[in-house]
mmCIF file of N, CA and C in Angstrom:
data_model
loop_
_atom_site.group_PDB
_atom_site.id
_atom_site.type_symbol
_atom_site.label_atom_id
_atom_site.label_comp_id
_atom_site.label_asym_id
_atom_site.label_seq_id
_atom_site.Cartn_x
_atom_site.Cartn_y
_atom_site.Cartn_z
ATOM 1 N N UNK A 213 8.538 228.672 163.916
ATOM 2 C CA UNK A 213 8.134 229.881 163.234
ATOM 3 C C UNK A 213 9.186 230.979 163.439
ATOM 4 N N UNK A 214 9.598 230.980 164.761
ATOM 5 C CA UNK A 214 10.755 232.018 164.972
ATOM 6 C C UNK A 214 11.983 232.105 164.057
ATOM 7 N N UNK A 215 12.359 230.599 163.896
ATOM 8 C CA UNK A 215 13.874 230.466 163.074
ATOM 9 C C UNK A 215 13.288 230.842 162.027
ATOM 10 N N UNK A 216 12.560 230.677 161.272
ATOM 11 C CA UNK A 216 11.997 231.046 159.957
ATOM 12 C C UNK A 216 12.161 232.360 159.533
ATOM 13 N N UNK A 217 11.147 233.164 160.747
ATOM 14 C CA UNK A 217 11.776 234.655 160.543
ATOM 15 C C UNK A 217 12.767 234.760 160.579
ATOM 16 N N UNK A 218 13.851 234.502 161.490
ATOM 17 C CA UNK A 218 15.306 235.336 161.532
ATOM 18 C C UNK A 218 15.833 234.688 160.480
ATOM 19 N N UNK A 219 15.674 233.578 159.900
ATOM 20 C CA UNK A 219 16.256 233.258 158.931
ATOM 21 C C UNK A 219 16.000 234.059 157.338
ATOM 22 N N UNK A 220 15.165 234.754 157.280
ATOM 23 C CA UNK A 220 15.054 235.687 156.417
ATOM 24 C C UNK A 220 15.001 236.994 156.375
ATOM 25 N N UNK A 221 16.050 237.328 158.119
ATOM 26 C CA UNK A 221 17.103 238.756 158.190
ATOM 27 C C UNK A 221 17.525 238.837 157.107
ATOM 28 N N UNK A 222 17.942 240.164 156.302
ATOM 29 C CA UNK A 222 18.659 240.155 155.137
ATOM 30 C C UNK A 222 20.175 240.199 155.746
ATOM 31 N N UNK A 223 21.012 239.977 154.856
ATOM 32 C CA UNK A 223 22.522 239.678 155.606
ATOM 33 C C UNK A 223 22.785 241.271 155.695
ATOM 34 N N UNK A 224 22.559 242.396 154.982
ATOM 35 C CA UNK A 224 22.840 243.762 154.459
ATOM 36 C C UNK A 224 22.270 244.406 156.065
ATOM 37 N N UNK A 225 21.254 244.051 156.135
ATOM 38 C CA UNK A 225 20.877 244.487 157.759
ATOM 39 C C UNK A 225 21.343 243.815 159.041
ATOM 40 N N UNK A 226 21.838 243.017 159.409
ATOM 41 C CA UNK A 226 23.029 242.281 159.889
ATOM 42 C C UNK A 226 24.162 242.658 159.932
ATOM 43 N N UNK A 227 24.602 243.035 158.834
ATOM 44 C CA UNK A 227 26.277 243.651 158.630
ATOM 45 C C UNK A 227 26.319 245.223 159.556
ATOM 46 N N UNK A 228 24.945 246.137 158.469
ATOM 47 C CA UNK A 228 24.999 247.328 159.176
ATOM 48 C C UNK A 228 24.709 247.446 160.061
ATOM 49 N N UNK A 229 24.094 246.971 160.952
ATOM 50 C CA UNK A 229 23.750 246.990 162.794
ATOM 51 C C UNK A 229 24.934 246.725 162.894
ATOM 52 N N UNK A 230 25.570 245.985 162.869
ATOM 53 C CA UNK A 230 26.384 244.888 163.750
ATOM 54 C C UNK A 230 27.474 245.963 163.744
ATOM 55 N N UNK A 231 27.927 246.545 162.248
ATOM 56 C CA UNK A 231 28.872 247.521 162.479
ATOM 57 C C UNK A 231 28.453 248.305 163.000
ATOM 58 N N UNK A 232 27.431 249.354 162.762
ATOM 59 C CA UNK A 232 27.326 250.350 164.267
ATOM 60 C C UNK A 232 27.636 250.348 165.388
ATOM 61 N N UNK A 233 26.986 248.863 166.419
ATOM 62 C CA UNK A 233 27.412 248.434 167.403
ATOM 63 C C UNK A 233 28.346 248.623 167.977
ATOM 64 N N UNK A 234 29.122 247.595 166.771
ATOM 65 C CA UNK A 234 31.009 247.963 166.901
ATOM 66 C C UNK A 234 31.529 249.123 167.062
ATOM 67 N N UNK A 235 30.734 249.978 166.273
ATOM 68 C CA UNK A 235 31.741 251.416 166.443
ATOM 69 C C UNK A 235 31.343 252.317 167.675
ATOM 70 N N UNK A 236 30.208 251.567 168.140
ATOM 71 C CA UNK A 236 29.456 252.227 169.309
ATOM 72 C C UNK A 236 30.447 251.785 170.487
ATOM 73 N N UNK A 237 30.598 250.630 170.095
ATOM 74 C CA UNK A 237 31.473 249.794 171.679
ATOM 75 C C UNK A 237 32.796 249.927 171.418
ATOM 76 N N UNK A 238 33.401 250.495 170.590
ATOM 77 C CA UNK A 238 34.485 250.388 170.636
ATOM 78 C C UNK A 238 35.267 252.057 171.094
ATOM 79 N N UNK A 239 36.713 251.914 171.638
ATOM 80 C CA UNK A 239 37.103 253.248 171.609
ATOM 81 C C UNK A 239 37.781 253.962 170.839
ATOM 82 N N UNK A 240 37.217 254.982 170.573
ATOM 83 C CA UNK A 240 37.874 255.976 169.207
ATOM 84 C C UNK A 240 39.030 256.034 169.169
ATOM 85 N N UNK A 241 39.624 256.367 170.408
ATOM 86 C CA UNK A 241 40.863 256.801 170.636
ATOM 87 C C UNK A 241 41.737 255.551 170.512
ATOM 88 N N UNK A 242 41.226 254.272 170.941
ATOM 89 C CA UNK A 242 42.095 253.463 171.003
ATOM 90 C C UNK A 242 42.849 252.701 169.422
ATOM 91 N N UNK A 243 43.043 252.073 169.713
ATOM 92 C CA UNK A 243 44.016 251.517 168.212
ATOM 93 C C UNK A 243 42.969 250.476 167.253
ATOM 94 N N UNK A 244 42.444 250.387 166.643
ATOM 95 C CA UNK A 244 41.424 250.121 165.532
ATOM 96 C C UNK A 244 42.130 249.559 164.400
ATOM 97 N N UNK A 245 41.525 248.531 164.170
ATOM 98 C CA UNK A 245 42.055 247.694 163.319
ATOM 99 C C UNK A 245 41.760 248.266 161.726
ATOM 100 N N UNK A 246 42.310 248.450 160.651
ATOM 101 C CA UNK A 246 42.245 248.720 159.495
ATOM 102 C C UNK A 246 41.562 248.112 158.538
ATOM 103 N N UNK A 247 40.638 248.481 158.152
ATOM 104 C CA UNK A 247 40.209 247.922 157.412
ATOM 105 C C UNK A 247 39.876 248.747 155.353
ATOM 106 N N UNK A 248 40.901 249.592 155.448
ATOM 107 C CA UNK A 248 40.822 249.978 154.357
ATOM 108 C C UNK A 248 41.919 249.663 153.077
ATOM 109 N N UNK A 249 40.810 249.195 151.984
ATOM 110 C CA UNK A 249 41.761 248.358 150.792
ATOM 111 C C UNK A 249 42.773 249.026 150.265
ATOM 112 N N UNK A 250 42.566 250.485 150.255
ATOM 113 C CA UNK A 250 43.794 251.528 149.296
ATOM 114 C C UNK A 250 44.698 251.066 150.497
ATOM 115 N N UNK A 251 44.286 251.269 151.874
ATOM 116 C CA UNK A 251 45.967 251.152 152.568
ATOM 117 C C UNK A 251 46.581 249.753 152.698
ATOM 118 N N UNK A 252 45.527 248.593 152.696
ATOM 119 C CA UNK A 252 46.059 248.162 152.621
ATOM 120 C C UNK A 252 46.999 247.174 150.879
ATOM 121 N N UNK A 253 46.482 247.947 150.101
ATOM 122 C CA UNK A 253 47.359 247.729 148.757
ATOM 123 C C UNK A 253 48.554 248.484 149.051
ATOM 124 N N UNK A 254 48.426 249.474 149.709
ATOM 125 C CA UNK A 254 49.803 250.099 149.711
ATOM 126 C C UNK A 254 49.323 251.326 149.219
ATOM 127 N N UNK A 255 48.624 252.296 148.882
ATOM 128 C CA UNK A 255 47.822 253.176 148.775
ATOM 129 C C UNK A 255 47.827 253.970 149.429
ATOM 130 N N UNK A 256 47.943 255.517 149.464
ATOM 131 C CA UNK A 256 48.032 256.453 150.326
ATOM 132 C C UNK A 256 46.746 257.665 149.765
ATOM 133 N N UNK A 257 46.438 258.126 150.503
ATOM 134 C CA UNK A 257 45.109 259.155 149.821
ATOM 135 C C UNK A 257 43.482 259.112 149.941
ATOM 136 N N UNK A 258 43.457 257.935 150.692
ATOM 137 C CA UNK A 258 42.026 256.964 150.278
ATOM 138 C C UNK A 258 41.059 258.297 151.025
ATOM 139 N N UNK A 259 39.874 258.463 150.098
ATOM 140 C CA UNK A 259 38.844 259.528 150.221
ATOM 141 C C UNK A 259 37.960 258.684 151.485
ATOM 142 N N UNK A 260 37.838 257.741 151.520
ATOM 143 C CA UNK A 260 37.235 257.069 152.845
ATOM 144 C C UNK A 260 37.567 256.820 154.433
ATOM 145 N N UNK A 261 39.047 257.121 154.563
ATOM 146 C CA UNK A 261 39.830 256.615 155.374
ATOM 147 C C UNK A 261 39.228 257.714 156.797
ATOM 148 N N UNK A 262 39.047 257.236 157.583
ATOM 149 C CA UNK A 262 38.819 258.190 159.047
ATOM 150 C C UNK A 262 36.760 258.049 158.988
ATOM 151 N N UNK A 263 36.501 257.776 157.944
ATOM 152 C CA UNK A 263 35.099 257.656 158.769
ATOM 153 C C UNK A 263 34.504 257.324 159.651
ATOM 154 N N UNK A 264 35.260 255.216 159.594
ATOM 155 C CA UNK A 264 34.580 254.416 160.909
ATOM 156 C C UNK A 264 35.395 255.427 161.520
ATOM 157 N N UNK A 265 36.199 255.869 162.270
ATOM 158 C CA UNK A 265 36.404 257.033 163.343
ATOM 159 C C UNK A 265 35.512 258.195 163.491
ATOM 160 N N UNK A 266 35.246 258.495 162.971
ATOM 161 C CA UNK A 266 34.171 259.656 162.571
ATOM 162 C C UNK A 266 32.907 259.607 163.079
ATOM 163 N N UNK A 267 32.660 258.075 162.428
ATOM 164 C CA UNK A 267 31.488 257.644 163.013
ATOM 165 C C UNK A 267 31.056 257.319 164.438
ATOM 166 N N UNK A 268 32.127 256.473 164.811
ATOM 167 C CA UNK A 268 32.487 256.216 166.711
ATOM 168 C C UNK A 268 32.391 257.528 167.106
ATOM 169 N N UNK A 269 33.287 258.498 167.299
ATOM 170 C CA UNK A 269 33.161 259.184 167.767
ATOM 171 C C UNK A 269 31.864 260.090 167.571
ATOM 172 N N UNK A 270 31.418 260.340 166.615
ATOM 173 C CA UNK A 270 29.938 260.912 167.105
ATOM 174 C C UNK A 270 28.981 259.737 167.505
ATOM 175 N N UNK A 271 29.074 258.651 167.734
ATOM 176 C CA UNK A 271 28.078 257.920 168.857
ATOM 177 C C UNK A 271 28.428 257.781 169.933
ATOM 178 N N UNK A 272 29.864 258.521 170.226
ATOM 179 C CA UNK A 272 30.125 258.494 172.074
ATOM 180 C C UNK A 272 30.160 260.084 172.253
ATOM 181 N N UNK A 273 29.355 260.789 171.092
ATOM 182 C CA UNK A 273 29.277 262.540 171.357
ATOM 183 C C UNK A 273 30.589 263.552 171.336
ATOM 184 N N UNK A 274 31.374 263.102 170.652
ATOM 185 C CA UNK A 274 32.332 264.192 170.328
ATOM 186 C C UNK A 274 32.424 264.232 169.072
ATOM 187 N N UNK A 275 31.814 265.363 168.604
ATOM 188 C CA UNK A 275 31.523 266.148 167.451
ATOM 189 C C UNK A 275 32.645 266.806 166.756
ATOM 190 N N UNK A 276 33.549 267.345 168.122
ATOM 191 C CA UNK A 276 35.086 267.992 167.075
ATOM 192 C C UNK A 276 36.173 266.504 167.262
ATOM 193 N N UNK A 277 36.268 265.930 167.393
ATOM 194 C CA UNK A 277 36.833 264.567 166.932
ATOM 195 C C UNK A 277 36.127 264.196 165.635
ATOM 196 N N UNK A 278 35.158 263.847 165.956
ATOM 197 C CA UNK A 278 34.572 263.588 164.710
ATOM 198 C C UNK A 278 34.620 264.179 163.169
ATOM 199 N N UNK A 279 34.400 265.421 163.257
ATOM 200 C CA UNK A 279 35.207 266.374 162.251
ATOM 201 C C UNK A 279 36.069 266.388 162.068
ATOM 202 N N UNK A 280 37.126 265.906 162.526
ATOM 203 C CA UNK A 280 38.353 266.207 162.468
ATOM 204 C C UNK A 280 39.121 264.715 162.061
ATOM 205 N N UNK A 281 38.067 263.738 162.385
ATOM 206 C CA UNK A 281 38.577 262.465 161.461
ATOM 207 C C UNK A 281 38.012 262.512 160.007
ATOM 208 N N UNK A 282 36.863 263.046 159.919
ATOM 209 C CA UNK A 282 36.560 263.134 159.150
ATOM 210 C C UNK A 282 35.284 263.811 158.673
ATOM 211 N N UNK A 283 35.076 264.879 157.570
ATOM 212 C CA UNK A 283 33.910 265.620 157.808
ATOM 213 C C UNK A 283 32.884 265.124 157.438
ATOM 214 N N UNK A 284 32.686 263.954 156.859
ATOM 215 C CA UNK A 284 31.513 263.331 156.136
ATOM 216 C C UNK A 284 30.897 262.406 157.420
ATOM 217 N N UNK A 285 31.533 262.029 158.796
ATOM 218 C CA UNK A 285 30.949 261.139 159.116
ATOM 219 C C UNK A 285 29.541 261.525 159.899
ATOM 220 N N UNK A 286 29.026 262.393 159.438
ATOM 221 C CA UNK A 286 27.848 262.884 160.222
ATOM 222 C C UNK A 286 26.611 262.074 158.885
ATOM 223 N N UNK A 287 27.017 262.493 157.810
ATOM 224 C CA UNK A 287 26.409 261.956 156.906
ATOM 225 C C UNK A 287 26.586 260.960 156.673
ATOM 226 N N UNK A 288 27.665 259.781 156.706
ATOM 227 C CA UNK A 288 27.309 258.184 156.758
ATOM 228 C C UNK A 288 26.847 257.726 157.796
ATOM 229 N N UNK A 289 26.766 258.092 158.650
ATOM 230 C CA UNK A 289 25.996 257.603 160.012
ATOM 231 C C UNK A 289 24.974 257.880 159.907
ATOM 232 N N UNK A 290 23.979 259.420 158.997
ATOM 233 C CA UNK A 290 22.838 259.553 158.916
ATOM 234 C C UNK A 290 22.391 258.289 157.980
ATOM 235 N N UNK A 291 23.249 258.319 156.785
ATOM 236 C CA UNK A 291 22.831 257.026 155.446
ATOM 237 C C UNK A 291 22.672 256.009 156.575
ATOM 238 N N UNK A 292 23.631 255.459 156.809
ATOM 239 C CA UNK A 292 23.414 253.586 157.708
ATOM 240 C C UNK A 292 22.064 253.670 158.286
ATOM 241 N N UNK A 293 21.792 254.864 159.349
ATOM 242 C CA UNK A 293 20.796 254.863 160.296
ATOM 243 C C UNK A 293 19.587 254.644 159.652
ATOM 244 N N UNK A 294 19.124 255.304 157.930
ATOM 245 C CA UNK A 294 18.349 255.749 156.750
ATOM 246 C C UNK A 294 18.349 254.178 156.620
ATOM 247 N N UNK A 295 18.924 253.849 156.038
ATOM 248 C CA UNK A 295 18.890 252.527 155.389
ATOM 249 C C UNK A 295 18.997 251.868 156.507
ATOM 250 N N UNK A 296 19.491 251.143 157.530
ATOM 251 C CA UNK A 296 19.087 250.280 158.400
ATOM 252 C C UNK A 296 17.246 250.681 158.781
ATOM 253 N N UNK A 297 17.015 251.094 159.297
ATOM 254 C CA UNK A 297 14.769 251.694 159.373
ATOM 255 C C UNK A 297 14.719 251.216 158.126
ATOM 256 N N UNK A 298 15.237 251.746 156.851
ATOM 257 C CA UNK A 298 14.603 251.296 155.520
ATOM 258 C C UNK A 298 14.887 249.663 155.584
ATOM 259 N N UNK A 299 15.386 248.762 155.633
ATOM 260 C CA UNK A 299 15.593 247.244 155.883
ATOM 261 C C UNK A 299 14.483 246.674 156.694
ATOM 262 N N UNK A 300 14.219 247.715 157.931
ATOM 263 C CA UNK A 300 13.351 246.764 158.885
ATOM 264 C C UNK A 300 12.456 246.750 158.504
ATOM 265 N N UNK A 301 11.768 247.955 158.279
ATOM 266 C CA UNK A 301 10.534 248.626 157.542
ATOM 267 C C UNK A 301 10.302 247.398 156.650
ATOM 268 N N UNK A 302 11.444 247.073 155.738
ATOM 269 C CA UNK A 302 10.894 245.810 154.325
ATOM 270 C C UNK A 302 10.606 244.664 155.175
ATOM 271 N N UNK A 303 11.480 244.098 156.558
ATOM 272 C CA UNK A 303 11.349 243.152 156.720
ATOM 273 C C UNK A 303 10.242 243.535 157.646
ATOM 274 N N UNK A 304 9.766 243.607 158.470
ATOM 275 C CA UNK A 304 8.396 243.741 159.314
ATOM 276 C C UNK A 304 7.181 243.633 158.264
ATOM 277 N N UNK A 305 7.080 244.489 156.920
ATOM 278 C CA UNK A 305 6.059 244.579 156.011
ATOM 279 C C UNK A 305 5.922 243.462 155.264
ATOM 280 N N UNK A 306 6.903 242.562 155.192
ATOM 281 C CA UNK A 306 6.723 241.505 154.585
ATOM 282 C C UNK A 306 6.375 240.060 155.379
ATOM 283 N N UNK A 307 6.954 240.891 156.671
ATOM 284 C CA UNK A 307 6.433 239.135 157.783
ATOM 285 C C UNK A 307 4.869 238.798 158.117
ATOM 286 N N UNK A 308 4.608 238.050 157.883
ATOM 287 C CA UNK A 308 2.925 237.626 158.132
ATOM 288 C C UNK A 308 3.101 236.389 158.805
ATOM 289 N N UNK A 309 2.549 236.480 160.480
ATOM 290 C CA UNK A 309 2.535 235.264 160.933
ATOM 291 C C UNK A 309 1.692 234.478 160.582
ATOM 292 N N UNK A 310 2.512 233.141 160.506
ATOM 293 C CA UNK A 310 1.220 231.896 160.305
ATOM 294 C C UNK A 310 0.299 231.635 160.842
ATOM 295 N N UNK A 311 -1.143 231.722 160.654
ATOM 296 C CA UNK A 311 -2.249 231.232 161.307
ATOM 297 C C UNK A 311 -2.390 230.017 161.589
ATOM 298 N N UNK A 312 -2.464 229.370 162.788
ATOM 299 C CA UNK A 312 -2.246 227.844 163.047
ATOM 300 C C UNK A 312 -3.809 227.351 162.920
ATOM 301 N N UNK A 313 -4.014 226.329 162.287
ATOM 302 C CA UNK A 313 -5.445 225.931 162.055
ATOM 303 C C UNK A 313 -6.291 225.815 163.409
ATOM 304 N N UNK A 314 -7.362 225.901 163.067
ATOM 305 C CA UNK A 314 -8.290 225.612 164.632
ATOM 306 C C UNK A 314 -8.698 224.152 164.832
#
């Protein structure tokens, strides 16, 4: 019954935990792997770039780092947090354990 449930985690709630985590455990300051497509096409300008920083750093509590990578990351960290509760919320409301016959 257990595998059953986790097997119908949505992958979307999976991804976004898992990245939080990451940005939780990881260090801001330290060297962070890239993961953005404009830079890496060769792209300079990208309106996204410094968030996951943004974001780390306000889950290890520095607020002027955080601003200063980027000013939006107060608000994608609020969205993820919004929508990750909104995921569980679907998945808890939809789990009904099986009643095993008597």
């Amino acid at each position: 019954m257990m595998q059953r449930a986790v097997s119908r985690i949505p992958l979307e709630l999976i991804v976004w935990t898992t990245g939080l985590i990451y940005l939780a455990l990881i260090d801001p300051h330290g060297a962070v792997p890239q993961f953005c497509v404009y830079k890496l096409a060769g792209f300079s300008g990208c309106p996204g770039c410094g968030l996951g920083s943004a974001v780390s750093h306000l889950l290890h509590g520095e607020l002027q780092a955080s601003w200063e990578s980027h000013p939006l990351g107060g608000l994608a960290l609020a969205a993820l947090v919004l929508r990750i509760l909104q995921l569980l919320r679907q998945q808890f409301a939809t789990f009904k354990p099986e009643k095993k016959p008597v």
